[in-house]
XYZ file of C-alpha atoms in Angstrom:
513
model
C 0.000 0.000 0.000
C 1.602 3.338 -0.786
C 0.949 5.409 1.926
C 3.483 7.098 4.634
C 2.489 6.589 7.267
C 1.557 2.966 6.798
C -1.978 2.569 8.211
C -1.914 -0.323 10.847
C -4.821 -2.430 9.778
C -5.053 -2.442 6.066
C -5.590 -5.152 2.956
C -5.567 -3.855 -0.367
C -8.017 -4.526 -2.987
C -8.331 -4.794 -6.526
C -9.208 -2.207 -8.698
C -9.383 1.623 -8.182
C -12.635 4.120 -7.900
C -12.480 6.836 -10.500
C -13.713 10.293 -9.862
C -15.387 12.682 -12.609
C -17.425 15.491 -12.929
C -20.767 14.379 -11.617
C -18.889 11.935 -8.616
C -21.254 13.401 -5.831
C -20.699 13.441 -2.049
C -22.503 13.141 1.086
C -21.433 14.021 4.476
C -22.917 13.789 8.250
C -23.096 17.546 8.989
C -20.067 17.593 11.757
C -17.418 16.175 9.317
C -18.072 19.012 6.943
C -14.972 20.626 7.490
C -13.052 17.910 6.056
C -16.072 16.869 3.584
C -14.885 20.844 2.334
C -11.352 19.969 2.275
C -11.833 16.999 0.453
C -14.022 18.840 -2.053
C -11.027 20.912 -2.651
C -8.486 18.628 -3.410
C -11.088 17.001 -5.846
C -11.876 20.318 -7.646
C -8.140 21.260 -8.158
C -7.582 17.492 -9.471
C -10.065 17.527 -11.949
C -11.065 20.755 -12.046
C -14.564 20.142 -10.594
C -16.143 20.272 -7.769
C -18.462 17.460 -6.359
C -22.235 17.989 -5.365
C -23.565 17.385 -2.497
C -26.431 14.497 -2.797
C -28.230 12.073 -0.131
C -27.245 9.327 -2.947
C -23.429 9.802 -3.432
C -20.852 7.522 -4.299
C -18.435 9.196 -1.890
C -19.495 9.054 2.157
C -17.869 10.797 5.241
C -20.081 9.533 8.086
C -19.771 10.017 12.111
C -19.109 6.312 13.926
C -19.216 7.082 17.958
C -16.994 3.532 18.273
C -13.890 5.040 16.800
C -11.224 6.810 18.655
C -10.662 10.322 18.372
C -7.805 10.021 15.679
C -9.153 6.738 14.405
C -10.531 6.513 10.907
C -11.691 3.502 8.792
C -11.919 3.800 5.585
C -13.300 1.615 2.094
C -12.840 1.883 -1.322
C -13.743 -0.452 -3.653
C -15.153 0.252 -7.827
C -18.048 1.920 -7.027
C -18.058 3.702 -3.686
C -15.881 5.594 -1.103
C -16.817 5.333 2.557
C -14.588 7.275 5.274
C -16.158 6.636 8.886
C -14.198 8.580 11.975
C -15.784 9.613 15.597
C -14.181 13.621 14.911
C -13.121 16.100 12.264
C -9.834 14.900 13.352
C -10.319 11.199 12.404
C -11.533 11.967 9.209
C -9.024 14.442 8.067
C -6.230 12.020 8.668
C -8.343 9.526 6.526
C -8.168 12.393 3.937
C -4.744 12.293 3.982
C -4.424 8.600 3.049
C -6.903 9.585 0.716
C -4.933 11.665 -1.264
C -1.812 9.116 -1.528
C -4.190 6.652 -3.040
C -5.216 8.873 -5.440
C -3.861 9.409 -8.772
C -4.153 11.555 -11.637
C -4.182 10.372 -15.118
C -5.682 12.517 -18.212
C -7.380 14.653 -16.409
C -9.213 11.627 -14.392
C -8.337 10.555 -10.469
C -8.235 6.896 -9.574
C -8.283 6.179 -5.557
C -6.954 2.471 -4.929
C -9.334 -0.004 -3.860
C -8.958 -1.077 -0.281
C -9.957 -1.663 3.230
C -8.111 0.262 6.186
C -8.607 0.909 10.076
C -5.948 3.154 11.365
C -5.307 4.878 14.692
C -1.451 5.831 15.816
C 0.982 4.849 17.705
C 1.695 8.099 19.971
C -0.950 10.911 20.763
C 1.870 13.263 19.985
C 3.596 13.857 16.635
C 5.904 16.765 16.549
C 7.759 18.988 14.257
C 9.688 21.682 15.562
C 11.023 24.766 14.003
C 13.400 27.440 15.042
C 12.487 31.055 13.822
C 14.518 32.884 16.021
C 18.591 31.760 14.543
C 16.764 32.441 10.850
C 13.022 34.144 10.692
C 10.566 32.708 7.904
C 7.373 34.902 7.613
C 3.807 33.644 8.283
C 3.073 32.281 4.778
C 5.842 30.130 4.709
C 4.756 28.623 8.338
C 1.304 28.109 6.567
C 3.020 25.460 4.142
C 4.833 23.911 6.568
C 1.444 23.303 8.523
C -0.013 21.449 5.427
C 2.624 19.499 4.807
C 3.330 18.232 8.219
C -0.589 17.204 8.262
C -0.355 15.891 5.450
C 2.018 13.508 6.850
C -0.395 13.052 10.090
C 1.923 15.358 12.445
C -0.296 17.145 15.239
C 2.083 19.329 16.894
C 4.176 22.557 15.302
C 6.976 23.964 18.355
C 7.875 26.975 17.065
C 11.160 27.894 18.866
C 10.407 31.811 18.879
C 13.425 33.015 20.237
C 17.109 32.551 20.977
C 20.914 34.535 21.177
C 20.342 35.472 17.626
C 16.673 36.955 18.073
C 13.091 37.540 19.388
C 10.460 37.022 16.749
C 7.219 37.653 18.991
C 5.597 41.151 19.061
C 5.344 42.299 22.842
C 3.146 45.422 23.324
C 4.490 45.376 27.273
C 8.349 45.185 25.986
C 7.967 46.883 22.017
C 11.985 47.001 23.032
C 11.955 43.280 22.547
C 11.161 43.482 18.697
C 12.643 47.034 18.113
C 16.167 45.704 19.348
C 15.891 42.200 19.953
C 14.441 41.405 16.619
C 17.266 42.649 14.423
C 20.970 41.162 14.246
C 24.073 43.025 12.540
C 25.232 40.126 10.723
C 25.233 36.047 9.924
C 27.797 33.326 10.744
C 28.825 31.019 7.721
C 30.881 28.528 8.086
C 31.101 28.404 4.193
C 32.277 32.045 4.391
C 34.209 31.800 6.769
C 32.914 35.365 8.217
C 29.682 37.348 8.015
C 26.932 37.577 6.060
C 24.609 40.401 6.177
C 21.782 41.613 8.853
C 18.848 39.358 9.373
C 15.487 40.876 10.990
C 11.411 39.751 11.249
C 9.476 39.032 14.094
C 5.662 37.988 14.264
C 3.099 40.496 15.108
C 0.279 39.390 17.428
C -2.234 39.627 14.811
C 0.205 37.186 12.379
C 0.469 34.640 15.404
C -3.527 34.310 15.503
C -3.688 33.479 12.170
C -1.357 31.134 12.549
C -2.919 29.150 15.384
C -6.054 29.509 13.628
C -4.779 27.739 10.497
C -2.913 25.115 12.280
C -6.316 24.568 13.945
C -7.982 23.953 10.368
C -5.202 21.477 9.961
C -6.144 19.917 13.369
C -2.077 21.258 14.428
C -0.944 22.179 18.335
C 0.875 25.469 17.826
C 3.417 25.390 21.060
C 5.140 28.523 21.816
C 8.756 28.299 23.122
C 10.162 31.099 25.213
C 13.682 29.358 25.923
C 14.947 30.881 29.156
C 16.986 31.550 31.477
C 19.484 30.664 28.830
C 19.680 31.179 25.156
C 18.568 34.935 26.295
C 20.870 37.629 24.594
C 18.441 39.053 22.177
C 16.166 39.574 25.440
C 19.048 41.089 27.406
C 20.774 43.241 24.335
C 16.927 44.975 24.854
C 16.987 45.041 28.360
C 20.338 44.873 29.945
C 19.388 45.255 33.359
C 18.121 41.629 33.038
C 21.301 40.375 32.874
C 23.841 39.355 35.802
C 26.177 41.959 34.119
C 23.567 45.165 34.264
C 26.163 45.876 30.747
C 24.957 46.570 26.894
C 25.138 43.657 24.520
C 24.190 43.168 20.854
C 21.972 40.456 19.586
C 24.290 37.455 19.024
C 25.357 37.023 14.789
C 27.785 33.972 15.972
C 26.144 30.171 17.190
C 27.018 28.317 20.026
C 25.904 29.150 23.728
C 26.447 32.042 25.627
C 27.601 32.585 28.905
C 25.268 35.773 29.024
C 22.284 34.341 30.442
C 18.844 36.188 32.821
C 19.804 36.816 36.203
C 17.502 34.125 38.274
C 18.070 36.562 41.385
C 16.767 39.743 40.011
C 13.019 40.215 40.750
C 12.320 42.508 37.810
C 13.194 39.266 34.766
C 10.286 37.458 36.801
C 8.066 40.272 36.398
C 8.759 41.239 33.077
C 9.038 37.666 31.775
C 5.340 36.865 33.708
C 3.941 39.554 31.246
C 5.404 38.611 28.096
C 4.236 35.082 28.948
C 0.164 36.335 29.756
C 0.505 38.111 26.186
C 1.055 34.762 24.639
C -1.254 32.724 26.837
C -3.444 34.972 25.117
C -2.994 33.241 21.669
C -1.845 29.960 21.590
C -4.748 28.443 23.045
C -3.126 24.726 23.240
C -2.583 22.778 26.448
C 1.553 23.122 26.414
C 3.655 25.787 26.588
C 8.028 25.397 26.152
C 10.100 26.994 28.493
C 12.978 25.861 27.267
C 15.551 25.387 30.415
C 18.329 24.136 27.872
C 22.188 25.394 27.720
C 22.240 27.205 31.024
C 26.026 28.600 32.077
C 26.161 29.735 35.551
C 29.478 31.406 35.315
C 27.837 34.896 35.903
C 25.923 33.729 38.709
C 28.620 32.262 40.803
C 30.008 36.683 41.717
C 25.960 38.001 41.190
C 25.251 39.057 44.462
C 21.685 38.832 43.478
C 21.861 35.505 42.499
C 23.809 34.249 45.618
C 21.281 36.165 47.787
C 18.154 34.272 46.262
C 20.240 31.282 46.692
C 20.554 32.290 50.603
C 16.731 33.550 50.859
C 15.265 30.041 49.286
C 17.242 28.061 50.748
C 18.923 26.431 48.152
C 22.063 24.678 47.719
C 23.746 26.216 44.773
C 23.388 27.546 41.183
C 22.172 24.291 40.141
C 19.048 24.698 42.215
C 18.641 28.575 41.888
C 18.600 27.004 38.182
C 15.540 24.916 38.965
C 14.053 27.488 41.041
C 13.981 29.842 38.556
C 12.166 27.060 35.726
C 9.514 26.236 38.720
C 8.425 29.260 39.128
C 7.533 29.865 35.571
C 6.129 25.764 35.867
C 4.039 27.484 38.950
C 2.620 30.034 36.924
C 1.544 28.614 33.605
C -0.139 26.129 35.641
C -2.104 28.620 37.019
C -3.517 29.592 33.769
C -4.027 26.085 32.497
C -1.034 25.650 31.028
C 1.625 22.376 31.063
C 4.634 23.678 30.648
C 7.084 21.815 29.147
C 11.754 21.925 29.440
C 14.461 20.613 27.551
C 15.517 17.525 29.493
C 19.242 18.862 30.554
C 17.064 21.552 32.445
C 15.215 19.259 34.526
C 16.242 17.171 37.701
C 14.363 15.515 40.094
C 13.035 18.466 41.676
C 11.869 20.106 38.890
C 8.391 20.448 39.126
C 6.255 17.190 38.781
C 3.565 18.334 36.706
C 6.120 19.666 33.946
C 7.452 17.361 30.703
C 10.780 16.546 30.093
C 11.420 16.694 25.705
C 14.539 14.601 25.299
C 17.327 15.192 23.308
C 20.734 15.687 24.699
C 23.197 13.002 23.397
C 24.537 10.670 26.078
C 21.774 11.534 29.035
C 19.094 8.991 27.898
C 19.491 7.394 31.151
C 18.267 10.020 33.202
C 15.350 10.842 31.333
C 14.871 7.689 31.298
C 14.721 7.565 35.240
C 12.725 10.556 34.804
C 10.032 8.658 32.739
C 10.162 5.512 34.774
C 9.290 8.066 38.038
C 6.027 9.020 36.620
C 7.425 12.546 34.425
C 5.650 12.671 31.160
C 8.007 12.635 28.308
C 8.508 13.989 24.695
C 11.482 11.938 22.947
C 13.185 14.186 20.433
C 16.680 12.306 20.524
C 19.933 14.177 19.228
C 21.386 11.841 16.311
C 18.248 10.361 14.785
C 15.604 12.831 14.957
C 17.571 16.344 14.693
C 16.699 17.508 11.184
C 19.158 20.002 10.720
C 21.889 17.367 11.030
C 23.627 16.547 7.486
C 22.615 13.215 6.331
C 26.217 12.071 6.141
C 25.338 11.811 10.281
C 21.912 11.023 10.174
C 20.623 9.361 7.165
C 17.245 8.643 6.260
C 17.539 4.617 7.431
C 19.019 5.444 10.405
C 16.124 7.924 11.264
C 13.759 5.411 10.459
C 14.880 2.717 12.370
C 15.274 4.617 15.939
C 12.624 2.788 18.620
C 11.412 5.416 20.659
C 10.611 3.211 23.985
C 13.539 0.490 23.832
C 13.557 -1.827 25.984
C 15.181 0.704 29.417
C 11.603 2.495 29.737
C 8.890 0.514 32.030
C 6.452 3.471 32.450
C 5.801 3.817 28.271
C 2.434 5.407 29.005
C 4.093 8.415 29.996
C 6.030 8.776 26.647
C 3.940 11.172 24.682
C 4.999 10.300 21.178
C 8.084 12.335 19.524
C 9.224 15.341 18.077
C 11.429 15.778 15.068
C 13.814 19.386 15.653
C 14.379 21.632 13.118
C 17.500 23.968 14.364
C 18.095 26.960 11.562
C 21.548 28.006 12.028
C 22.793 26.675 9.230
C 19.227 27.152 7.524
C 18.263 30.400 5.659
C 16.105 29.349 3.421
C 13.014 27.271 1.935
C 15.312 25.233 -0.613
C 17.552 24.271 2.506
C 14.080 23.753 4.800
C 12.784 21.492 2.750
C 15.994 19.187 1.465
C 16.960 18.786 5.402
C 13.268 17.683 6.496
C 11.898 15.730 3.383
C 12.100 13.047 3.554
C 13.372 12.509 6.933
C 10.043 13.765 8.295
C 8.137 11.172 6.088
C 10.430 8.368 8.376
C 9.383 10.672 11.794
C 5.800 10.335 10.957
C 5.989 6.641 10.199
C 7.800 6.195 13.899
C 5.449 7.994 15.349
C 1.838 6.705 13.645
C 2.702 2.948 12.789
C 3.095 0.272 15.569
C 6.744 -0.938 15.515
C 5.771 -4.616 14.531
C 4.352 -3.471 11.346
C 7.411 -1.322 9.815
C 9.763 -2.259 7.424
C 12.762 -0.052 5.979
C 12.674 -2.102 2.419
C 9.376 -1.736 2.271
C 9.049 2.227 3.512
C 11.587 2.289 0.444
C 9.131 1.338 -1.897
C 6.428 3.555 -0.863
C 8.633 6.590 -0.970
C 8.400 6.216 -4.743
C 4.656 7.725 -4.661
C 5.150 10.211 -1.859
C 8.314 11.573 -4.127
C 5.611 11.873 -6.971
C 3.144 13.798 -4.048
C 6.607 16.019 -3.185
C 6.817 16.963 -6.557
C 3.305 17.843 -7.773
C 2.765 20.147 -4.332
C 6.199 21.693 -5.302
C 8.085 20.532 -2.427
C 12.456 20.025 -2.472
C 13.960 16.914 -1.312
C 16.985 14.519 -0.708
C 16.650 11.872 -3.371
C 17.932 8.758 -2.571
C 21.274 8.569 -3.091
C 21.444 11.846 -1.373
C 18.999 10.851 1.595
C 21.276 7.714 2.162
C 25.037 8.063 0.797
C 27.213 4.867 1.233
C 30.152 4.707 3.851
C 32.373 6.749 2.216
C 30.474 9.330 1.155
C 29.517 9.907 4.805
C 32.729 10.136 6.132
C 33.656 12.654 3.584
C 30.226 14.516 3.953
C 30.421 14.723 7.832
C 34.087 15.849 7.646
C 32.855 18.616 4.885
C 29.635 19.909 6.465
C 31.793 20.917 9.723
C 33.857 23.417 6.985
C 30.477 24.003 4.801
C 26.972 23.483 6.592
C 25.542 23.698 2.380
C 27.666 21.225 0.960
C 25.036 18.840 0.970
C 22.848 21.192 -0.896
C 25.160 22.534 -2.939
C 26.074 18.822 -4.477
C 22.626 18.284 -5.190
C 22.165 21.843 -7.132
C 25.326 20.947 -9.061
C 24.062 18.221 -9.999
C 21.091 19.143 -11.960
């Protein structure tokens, strides 16, 4: 069956259905959101658009049995039934639709077949960072279809960093004004500087997001990373440093040792409002707090910091550290949030109620531990599921073959499902967005839908073949095969060269054509 992911329950049938111009379609009134949806994609393959009629050959109909994201779905010569409990069943039946379909002469066939589906894990990430490299709103609105497209239900948009602050703030305009704008670029490839980079999102551009990642049945989580990864924050408002000293927004990568002071009483304050501003929007369960990266060089002479480590009785930077996240934990609970933190910012006294997202290299164990305690978990783990990573380290195979559970975590009803990282440093651009995720992200959404006993790599193979054909039709870049998955010594060489040129992957393919 070519579809990614691979429904769980499926036999495939002879045959195909074939849509024309007076192909009608019914619909129980509460799926007609996707009934619409699926009206469109018919009308732009064959240029017409279906009629509704109580005597269709295509059916979307309500089944109260099904899980939430559960869909079933027949097709055989004559009919097309899609059955689902919610909207959100029935638009991930839409998307299996549309792999089965195909376009010949101006006609669409839809393969014959029989499927119940439901996945794996309730959460299916994609994360990407706007703050090292801003992308404006319309761009984020074709990332949202395509990610639904391959059954993802979660966009983290990492919305600030060093390198800038991409979130209007009427308390703090200061934030945008200063914070939003960087003199220059790191390149690797150059060697030196590229030019200024700027854009942040007004508040009026972030509803629309969240309202069309709604549509698409997508979780738009806001990430505020603190108290680290802060300099665009601080070159705005020095004062909220340990320093009290002037800074610029950050052009180089790596991590900072300029970080929020945890002991000053004003970064609470301030950081509470720009935090109520955005509760206001993203109307989701989870909000990130980051928590990641956090030096503590600065607070070691602060006497602010070593006060607040005196007045709370605390131990040492460590816990003025965890202090700092818990309070922020504290307060988005109070306002019906769950926050979430990196897991290198969380320890065992990190608030219970928060969830760890995985992904530093060589401190599985812990989070682990953390999992196996009762801590809800989000597994986003460093060398298989970082996007940004060349594919001379992380190739497509590897990527599809990580096991998110293994055999170390007990507790596997706390693991959420997985997210799949998209870091920009190194990415500028569409062209480079879309040959770094695709198809990587086509393996991530197969991990995270299909029950490990029914993947196969060979066979994953084989259905790439169609979702290439998808790729290309809806205009989207991506690492072919050879380029997805180069042999032993082309990694060596590529992993050696990416660490002197972070487009040399790119690059090779361009020259190529």
């Amino acid at each position: 069956m070519n579809v990614i992911p691979l429904p769980n329950v499926f036999q495939s049938l002879p045959g195909s259905f074939h849509v024309h111009k007076d192909t009608t379609i019914n619909f129980s009134g509460e799926l007609k959101a996707t009934a619409d949806l699926l009206c469109d994609f018919l009308a732009e393959s064959i240029g017409s658009r279906p009629k509704r009629s109580n005597y269709s050959s295509i059916n979307l109909t309500l089944d109260f049995s099904l899980e939430e994201e559960q869909y079933q779905l027949f097709v055989d010569r004559n009919s097309v039934h899609l059955s689902a409990r919610t909207n959100r069943g029935a638009f991930y039946g839409l998307q299996t639709l549309k792999q089965l379909a195909t376009v010949k002469d101006g006609r669409l066939f839809i393969d014959c077949c029989i499927i119940d589906d439901r996945p794996r894990f309730s959460y299916r990430g994609f994360m990407l960072d706007v703050a090292r490299h801003f992308f404006p709103k319309e761009e984020i609105f074709r990332l949202i279809d395509l990610i639904a497209f391959h059954k993802f239900n979660v966009f983290h948009l990492h919305l600030t960093d060093d390198q800038g602050w991409r979130i209007e703030s009427e308390a703090y305009p200061r934030l945008t004004e200063i914070g939003g704008k960087r003199k220059a670029t790191y390149s690797r490839r150059l060697k030196g500087y590229a030019g200024p980079h700027q854009g942040y999102y007004t508040k009026a551009d972030l509803k629309e997001i969240v309202a069309y990642a709604r549509s698409r049945h997508i979780e738009i989580i806001p990430e505020i990373d603190m108290p680290g990864h802060m300099n665009a924050f601080i070159a705005a408002y020095p004062d909220a440093s340990c320093l009290n000293k002037e800074i610029d927004v950050l052009s180089d990568f790596g991590i900072s040792d300029i970080t929020l002071c945890p002991g000053n009483k004003e970064v609470y304050q301030m950081l509470s409002r720009v935090i109520l501003e955005l509760i206001d929007i993203f109307d989701g369960p989870y909000f990130h707090l980051g928590g990641d990266e956090v030096p503590k060089k600065h607070w070691k002479k602060c006497p602010r910091c070593q006060k607040a480590i005196k007045d709370f009785h605390l131990k040492n930077e460590k816990e003025l550290a965890t202090h700092f996240l818990n309070y922020f934990a504290e307060f988005l609970r109070a306002h019906n949030k769950t926050p979430i933190f990196w897991n290198d910012g969380v320890s065992e006294k990190t608030s219970p109620g928060a969830v760890v997202q995985h992904w530093k290299y060589f401190t599985r164990k812990k989070t682990v531990k953390e999992i196996n305690r009762g801590r809800r978990a989000v597994l986003s783990d460093y060398f298989y599921l970082y996007l940004d990573l060349p594919y001379a380290l992380t190739p497509l195979k590897k990527t599809y073959q990580f096991e998110p559970l293994g055999k170390k975590i007990k507790n596997t009803a706390n693991v959420l499902g997985i997210e799949a990282p998209l870091w920009t440093e190194w990415v500028p651009d569409r062209s480079k967005i879309d040959f770094q995720i695709f198809p990587r992200l086509a393996a991530v959404a197969e991990i995270a839908w299909t029950e490990k006993e029914n993947k196969s790599y060979d066979d994953f193979i084989e259905r790439l073949k169609n979702l290439y054909s998808h790729y290309r039709k809806m205009n989207v870049g991506f690492a072919e095969d050879k380029e997805n998955q180069p042999n032993l010594f082309a990694r060596a060489w590529g992993a050696l060269s990416w660490f002197q040129d972070e487009d040399c992957e790119l690059r090779k393919k361009k020259r190529r054509r």
